[in-house]
GROMACS .gro file of C-alpha atoms in nm:
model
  181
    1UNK     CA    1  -2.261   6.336   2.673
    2UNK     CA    2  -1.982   6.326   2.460
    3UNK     CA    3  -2.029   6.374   2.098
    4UNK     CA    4  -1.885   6.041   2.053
    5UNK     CA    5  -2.115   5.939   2.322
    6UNK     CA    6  -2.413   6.059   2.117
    7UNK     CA    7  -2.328   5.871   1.819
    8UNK     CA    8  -2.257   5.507   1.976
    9UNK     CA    9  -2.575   5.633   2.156
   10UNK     CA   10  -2.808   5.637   1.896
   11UNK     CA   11  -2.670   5.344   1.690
   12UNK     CA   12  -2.758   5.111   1.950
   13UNK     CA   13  -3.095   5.241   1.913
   14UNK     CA   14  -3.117   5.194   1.556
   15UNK     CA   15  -3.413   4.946   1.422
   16UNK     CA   16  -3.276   4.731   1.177
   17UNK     CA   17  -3.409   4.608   0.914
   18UNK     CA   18  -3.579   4.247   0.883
   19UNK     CA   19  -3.395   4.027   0.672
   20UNK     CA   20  -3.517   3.834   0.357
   21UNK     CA   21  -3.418   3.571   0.157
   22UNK     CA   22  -3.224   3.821  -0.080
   23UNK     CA   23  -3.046   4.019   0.226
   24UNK     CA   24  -2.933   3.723   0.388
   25UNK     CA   25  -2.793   3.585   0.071
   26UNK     CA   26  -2.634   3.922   0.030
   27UNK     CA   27  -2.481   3.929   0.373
   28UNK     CA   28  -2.337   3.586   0.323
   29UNK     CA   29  -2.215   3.668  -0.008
   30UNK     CA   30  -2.060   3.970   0.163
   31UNK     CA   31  -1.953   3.809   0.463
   32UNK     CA   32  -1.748   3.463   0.209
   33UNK     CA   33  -1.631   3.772   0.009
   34UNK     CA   34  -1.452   3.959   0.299
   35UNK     CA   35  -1.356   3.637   0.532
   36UNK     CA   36  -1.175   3.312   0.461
   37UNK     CA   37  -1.435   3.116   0.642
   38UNK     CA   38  -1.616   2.791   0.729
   39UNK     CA   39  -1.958   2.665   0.678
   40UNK     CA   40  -2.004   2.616   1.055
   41UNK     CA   41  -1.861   2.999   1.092
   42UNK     CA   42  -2.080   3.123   0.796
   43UNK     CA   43  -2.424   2.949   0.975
   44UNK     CA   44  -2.315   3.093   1.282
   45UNK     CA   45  -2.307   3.441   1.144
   46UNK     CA   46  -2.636   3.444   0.940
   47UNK     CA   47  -2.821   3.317   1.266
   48UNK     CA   48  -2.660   3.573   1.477
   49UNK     CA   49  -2.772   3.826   1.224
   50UNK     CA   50  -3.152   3.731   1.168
   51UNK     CA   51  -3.159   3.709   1.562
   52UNK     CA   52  -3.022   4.102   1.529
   53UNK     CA   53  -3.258   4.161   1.277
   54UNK     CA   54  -3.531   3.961   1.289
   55UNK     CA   55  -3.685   3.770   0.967
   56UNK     CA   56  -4.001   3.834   0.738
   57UNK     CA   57  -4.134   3.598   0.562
   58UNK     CA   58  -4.392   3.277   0.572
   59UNK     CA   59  -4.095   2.986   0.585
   60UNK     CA   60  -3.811   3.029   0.824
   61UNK     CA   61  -3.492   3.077   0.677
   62UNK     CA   62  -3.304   2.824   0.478
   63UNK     CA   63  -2.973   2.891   0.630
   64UNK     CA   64  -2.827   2.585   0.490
   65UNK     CA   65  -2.937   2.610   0.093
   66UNK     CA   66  -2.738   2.968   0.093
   67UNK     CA   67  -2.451   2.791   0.235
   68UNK     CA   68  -2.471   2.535  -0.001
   69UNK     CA   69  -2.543   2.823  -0.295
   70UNK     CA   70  -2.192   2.946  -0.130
   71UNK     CA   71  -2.036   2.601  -0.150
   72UNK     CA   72  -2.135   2.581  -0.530
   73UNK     CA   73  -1.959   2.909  -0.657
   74UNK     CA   74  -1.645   2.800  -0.419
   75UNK     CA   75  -1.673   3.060  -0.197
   76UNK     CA   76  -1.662   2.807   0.104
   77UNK     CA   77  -1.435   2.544   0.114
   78UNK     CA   78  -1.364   2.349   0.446
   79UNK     CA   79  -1.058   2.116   0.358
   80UNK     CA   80  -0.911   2.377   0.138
   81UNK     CA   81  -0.980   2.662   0.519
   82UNK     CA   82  -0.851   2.391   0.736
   83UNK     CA   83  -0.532   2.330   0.557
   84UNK     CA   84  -0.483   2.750   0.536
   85UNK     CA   85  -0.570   2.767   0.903
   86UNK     CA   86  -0.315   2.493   0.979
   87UNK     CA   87  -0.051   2.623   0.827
   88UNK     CA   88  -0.075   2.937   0.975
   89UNK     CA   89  -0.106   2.749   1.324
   90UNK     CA   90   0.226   2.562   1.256
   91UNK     CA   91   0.417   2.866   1.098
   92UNK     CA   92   0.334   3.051   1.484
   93UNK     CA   93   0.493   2.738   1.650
   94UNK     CA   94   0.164   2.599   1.754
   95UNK     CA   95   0.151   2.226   1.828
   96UNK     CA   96  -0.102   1.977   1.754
   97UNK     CA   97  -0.366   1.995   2.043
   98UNK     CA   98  -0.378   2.397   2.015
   99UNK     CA   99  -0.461   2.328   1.629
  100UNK     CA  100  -0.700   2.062   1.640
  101UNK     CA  101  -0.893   2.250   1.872
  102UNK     CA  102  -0.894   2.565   1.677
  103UNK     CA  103  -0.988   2.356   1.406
  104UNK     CA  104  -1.271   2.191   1.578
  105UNK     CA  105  -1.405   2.502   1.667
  106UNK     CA  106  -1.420   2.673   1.337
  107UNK     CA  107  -1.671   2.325   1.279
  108UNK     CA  108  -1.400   2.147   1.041
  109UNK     CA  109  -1.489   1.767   1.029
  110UNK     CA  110  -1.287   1.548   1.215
  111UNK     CA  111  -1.190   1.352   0.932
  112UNK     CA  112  -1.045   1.677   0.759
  113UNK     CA  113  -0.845   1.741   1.130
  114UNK     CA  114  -0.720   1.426   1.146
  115UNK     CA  115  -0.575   1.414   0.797
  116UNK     CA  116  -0.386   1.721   0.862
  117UNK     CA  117  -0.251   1.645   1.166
  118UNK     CA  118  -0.184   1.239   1.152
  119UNK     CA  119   0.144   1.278   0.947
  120UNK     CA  120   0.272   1.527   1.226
  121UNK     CA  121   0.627   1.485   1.187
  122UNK     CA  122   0.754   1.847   1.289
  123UNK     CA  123   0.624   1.834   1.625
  124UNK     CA  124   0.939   1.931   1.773
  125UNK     CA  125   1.045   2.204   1.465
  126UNK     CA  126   0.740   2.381   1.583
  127UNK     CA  127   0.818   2.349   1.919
  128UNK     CA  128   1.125   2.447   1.895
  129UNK     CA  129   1.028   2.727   1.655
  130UNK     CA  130   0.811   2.867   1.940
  131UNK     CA  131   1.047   2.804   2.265
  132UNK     CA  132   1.281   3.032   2.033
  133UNK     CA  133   1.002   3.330   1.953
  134UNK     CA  134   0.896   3.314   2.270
  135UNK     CA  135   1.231   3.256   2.441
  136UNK     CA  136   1.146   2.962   2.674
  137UNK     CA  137   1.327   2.682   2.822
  138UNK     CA  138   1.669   2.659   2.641
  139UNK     CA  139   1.644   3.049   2.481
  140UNK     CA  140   1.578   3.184   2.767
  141UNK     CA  141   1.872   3.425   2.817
  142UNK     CA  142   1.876   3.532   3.180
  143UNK     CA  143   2.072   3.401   3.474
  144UNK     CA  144   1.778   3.247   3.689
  145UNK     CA  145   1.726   3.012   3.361
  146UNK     CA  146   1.747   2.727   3.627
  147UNK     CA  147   1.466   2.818   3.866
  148UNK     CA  148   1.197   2.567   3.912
  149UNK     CA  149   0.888   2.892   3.881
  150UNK     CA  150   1.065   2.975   3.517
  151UNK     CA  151   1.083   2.645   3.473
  152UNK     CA  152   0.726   2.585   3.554
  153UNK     CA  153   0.567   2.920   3.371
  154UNK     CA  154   0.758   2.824   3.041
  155UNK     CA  155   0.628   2.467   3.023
  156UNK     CA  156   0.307   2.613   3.105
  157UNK     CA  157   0.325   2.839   2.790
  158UNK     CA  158   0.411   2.578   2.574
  159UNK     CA  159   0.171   2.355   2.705
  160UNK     CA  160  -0.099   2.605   2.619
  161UNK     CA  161   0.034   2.644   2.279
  162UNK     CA  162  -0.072   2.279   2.238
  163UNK     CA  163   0.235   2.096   2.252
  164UNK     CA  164   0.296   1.776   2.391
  165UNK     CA  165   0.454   1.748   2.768
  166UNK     CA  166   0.679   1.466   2.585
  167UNK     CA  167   0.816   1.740   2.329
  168UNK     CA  168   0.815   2.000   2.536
  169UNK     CA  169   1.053   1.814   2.770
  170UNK     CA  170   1.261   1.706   2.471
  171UNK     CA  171   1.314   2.084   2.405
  172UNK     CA  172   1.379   2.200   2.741
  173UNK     CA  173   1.640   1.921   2.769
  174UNK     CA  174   1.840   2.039   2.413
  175UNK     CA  175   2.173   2.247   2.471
  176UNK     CA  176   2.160   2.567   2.256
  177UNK     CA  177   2.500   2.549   2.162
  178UNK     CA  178   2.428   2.180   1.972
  179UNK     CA  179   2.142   2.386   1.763
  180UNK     CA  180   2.400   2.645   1.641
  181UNK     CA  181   2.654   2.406   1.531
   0.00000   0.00000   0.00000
């Protein structure tokens, strides 16, 4: 064995300590302190940890009143992580479905999702923000632009990116030389 070897080696063996009341509250106040987060993400993380760790102690663990404790200092705020997470989402070029999906699974209420995405009126600027960083449909520069498998592979990419198949056709129908003018 390697020396690195060794090391990974032995840290896999390593016993951890069982957690308490106090050491979960620590982790989560670590864990708020070093992550913009969710309280979905932050439950998540303390149950993955007391399953690492194991728990002493005569109640089970009040996951939820340390979130809340988290909630109360404003260390965890949903609407305030969905509208950061959406922004960045849109800023990339990703469209609507890609976003409320991400959004969904970072355990943001549906209410909160649909109030960021309802007044969606730059579908196609962040479509066409990603066909251009990405260099699909009309920015792609090479000769065989025309072929139905490019064709095919680029609506496929922005399909996955979560746009629409109505706005992605709209884009792949636009003439580059009417955006530059």
């Amino acid at each position: 064995m390697t020396e690195t070897q060794v090391v990974h080696h032995h840290l896999k063996d390593k016993q951890r300590k069982p957690l308490d009341e106090d050491s979960l509250r620590q982790l989560a106040l670590y864990y708020v302190g070093r992550y913009a987060t969710s309280s979905k993400k932050l439950s998540e993380y303390l149950k993955r940890k007391i399953n690492q760790s194991g728990w002493i102690g005569t109640a089970p663990p009040d996951i939820y009143a340390i979130i809340s404790y988290c909630i109360n200092l404003g260390y965890i705020n949903d609407p305030l992580f969905a509208e950061m997470k959406y922004n960045a989402f849109k800023r990339r070029g990703y469209g609507k479905i890609r976003v409320k999906s991400a959004l969904k699974a970072a355990g943001i209420d549906e209410k909160i999702i649909d109030s960021l995405t309802e007044n969606n009126d730059s579908a196609m600027e962040t479509a066409l923000r990603y066909a251009k960083k990405r260099h699909l449909g009309p920015f792609y520069e090479k000769e065989d632009r025309d072929d139905i498998k490019i064709k095919r592979r680029h609506f496929a990419a922005m399909a996955r990116a979560g746009h629409s198949a109505d706005v992605i056709a709209r884009i792949f129908k636009i003439n580059i030389e009417d955006l530059e003018s």
